[in-house]
Coordinates of C-alpha atoms in Angstrom, one line a residue:
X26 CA 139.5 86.1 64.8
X27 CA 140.5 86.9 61.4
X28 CA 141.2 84.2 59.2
X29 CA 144.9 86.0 57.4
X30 CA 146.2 86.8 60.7
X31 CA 145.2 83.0 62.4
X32 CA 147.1 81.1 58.9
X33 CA 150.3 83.9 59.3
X34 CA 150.5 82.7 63.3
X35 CA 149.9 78.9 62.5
X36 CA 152.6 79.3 59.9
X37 CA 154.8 80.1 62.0
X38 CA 154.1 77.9 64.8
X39 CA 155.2 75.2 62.2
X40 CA 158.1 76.7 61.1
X41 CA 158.8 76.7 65.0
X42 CA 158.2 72.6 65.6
X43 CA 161.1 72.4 62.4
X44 CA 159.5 69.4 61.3
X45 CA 159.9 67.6 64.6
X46 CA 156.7 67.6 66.3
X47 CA 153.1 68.6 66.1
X48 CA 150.7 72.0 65.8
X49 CA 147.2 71.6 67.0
X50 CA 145.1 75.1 66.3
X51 CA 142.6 75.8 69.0
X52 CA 139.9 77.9 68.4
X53 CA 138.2 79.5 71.9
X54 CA 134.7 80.3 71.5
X55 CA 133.7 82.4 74.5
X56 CA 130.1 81.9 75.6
X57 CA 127.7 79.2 77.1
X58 CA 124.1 77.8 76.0
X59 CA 122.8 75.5 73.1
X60 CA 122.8 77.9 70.0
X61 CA 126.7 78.8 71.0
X62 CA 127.1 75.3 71.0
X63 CA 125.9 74.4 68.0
X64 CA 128.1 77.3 66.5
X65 CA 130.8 75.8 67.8
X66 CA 130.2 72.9 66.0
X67 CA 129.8 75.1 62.7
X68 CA 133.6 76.8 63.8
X69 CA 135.6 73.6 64.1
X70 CA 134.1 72.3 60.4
X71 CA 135.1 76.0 58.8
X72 CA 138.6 75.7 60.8
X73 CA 139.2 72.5 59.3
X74 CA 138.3 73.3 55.8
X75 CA 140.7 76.6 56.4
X76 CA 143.6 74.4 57.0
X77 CA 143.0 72.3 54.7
X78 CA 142.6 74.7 51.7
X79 CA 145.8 76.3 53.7
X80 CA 148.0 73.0 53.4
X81 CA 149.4 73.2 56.6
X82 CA 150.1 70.0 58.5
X83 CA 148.4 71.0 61.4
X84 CA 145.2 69.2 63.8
X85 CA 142.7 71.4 65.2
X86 CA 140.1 71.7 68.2
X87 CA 137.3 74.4 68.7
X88 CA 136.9 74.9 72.8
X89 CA 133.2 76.5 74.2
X90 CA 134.7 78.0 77.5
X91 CA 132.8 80.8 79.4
X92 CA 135.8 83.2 78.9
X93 CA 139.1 83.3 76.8
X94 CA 140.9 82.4 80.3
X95 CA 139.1 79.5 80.8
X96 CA 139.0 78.0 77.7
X97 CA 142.7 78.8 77.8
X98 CA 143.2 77.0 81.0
X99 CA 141.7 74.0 79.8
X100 CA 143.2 73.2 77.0
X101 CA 146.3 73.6 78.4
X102 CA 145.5 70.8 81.0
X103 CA 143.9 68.3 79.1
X104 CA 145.6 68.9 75.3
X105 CA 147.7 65.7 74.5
X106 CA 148.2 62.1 73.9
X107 CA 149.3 60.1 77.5
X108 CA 152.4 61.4 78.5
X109 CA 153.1 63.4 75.2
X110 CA 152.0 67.3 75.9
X111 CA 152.8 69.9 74.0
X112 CA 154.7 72.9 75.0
X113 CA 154.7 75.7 73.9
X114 CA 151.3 77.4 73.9
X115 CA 151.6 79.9 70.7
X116 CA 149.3 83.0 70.6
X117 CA 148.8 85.7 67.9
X118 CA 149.1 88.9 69.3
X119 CA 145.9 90.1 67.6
X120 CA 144.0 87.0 68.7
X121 CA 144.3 88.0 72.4
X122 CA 141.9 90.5 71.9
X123 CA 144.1 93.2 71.6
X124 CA 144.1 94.3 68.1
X125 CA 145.0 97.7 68.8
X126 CA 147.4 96.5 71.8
X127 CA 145.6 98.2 74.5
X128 CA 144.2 95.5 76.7
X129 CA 147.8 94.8 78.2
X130 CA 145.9 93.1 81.5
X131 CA 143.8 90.6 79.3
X132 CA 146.8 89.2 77.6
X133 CA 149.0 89.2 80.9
X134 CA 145.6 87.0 82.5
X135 CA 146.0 84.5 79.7
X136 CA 149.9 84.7 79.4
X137 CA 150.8 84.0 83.0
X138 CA 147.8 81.1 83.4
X139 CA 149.7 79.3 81.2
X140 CA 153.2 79.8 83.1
X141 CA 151.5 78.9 85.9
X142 CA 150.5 75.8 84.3
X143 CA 154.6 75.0 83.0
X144 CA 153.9 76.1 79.7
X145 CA 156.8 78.2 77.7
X146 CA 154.4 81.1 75.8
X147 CA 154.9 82.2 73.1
X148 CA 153.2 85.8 71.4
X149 CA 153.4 85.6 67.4
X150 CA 153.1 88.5 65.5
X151 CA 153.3 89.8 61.6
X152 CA 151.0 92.2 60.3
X153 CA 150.0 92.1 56.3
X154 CA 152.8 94.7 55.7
X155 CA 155.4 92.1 57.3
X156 CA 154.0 88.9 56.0
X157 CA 154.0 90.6 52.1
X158 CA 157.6 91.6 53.1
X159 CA 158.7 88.7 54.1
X160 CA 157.7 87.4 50.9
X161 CA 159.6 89.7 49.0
X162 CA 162.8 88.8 51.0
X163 CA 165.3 86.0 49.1
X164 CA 165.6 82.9 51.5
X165 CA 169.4 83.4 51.6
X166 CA 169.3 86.9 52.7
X167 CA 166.9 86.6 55.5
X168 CA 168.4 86.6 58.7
X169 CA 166.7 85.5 62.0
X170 CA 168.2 88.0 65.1
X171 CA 167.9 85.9 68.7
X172 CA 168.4 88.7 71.4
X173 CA 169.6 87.0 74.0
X174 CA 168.9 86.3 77.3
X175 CA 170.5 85.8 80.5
X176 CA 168.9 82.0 82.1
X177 CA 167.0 79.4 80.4
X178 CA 165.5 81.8 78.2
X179 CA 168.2 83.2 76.1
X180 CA 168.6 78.9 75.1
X181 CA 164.9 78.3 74.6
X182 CA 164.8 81.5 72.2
X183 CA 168.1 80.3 70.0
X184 CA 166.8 76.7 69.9
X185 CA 163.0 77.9 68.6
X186 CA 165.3 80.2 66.0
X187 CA 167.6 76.9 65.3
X188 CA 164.2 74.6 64.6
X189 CA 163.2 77.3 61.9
X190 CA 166.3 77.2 59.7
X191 CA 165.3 73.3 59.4
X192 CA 162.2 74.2 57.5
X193 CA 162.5 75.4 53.3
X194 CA 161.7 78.5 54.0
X195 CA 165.0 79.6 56.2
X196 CA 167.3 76.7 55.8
X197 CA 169.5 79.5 53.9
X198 CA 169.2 82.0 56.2
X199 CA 171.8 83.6 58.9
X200 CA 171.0 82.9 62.5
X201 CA 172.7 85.6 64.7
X202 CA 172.7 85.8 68.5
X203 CA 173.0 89.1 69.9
X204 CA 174.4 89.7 73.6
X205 CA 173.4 93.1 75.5
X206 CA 176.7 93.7 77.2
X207 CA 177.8 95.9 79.7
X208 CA 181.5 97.3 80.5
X209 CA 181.4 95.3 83.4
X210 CA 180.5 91.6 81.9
X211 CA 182.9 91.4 78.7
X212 CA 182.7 87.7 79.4
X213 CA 179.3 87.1 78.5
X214 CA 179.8 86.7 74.9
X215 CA 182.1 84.1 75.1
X216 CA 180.0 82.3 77.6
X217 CA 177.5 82.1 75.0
X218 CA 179.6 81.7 72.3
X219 CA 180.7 78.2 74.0
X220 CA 177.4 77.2 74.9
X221 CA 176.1 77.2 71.1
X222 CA 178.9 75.4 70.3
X223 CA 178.3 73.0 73.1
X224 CA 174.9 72.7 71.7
X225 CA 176.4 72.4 67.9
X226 CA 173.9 75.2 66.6
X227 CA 175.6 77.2 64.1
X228 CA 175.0 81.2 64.8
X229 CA 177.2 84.2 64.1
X230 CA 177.4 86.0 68.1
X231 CA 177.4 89.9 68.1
X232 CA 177.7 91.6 71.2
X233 CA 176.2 95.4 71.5
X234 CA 175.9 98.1 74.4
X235 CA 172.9 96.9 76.7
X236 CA 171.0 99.7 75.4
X237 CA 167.8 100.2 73.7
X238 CA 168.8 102.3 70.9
X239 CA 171.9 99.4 70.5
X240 CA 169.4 97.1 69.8
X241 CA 167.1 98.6 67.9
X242 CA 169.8 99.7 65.3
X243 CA 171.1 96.1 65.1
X244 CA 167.5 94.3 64.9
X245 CA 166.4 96.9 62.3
X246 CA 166.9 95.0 59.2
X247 CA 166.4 91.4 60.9
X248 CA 163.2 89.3 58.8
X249 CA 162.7 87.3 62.0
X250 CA 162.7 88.7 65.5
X251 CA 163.1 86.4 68.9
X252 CA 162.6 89.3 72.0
X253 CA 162.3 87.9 75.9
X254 CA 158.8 88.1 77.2
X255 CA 158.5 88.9 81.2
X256 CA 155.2 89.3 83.0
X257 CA 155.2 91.4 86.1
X258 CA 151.5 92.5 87.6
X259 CA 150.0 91.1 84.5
X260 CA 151.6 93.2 82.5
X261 CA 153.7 92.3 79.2
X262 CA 156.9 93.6 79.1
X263 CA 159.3 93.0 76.3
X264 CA 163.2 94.2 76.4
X265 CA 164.2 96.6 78.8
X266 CA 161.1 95.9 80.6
X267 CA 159.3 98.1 77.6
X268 CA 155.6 97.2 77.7
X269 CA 154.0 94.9 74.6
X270 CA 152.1 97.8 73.5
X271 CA 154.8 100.3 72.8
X272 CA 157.4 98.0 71.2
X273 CA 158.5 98.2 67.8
X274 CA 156.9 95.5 65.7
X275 CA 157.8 96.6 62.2
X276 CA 159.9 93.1 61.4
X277 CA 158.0 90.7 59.1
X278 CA 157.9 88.4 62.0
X279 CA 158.4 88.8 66.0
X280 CA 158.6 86.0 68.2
X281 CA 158.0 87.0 72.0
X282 CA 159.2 84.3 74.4

């Protein structure tokens, strides 16, 4: 819905395809009847122009669905050239309809459609504070923190954070991995120590106390933020099943997977 917040998440998006794949922005127009329609039509020119004047490498498509679900849903289905689809879906947190990151249920609906449909999601977020921040940051002492997951998603989240440092913007910076640990499971940072290297992506590995104030203290000065997404009862939950609404967002840029 705004325009500043749409470029900062379709920035990032193609920071996130690291100059391997494709962006498409979808706009969702929610609403039925002729003069809607021919708004729509008005929307995708504007969009166009905006990423154009933007120079971002990106395609675009405006959807008239009845509801943000449903336009959702089908573009998730039918987005794509033959066999070639795209995954992930990307969504700004603010775009959800949840500026003020109350209406948990709404973006649980749309979030778990599109796992439904095999779709990683992804939920972008950097406010104006972050995104003049992040400007102010020299590219070789940003660092991009992974906290890292047990199962595919602790890989899917390193590999998004290994695509970025392909781009200009963070082909300086330090990727870091960090591993929750209990007292009980010392090997787990080895086991994803060898698995990075298996995968040849370069990342320093720091294990901390599975603990919330553990991670908080070691993400604090991070410029780029990768945090596991879960969605239980359509509800958002980010680490230590905290929900979306009450997590910390203050780093330029969080990635929730």
């Amino acid at each position: 819905r705004d325009p500043s917040a749409r470029l900062r998440t379709l920035q990032v998006s193609s920071w996130l395809e690291g100059g391997a794949g494709f962006v498409t922005a979808v706009r969702v127009i929610e609403g039925t009847g002729p003069v809607l329609r021919r708004r729509t039509r008005q929307l995708a020119s504007s969009l166009e122009r905006e990423i154009a004047d933007a120079g971002l490498r990106v395609f675009t498509r405006t959807v008239l669905a009845a509801d943000l679900p449903a336009g959702v849903q089908a573009v998730v289905q039918a987005h794509g050239l033959g066999s070639v689809r795209p995954n992930p879906v990307a969504f700004g947190l603010d775009d959800l309809g949840a500026a003020d990151r109350t209406d948990g249920r709404r973006i649980g609906e749309v979030l778990q459609e599109c796992a439904r449909f095999s779709m990683n999601v992804l939920v972008i977020h950097s406010n104006d504070q972050g995104w003049t921040q992040l400007d102010d940051i020299q590219a070789a002492r940003r660092r991009i923190c992974v906290l890292w997951s047990e199962d595919h998603l602790g890989q899917l989240m390193t590999l998004l954070a290994w695509l970025c440092t392909r781009s200009d913007e963070w082909d300086r910076s330090v990727l870091e991995v960090v591993v929750p640990m209990s007292a009980s499971e010392p090997e787990r940072e080895q086991g994803v120590r060898r698995l990075l290297e298996d995968a040849r992506i370069e990342a320093d590995v720091l294990a901390i106390d599975d603990t919330p104030g553990a991670m908080q203290a070691r993400l604090d000065d991070a410029t780029m933020v990768f945090l596991p997404l879960r969605i239980r009862r359509l509800e958002p939950l980010g680490p230590f099943d905290t929900p979306i609404a009450r997590l910390d967002l203050s780093h330029p840029v969080t990635v929730l997977v």
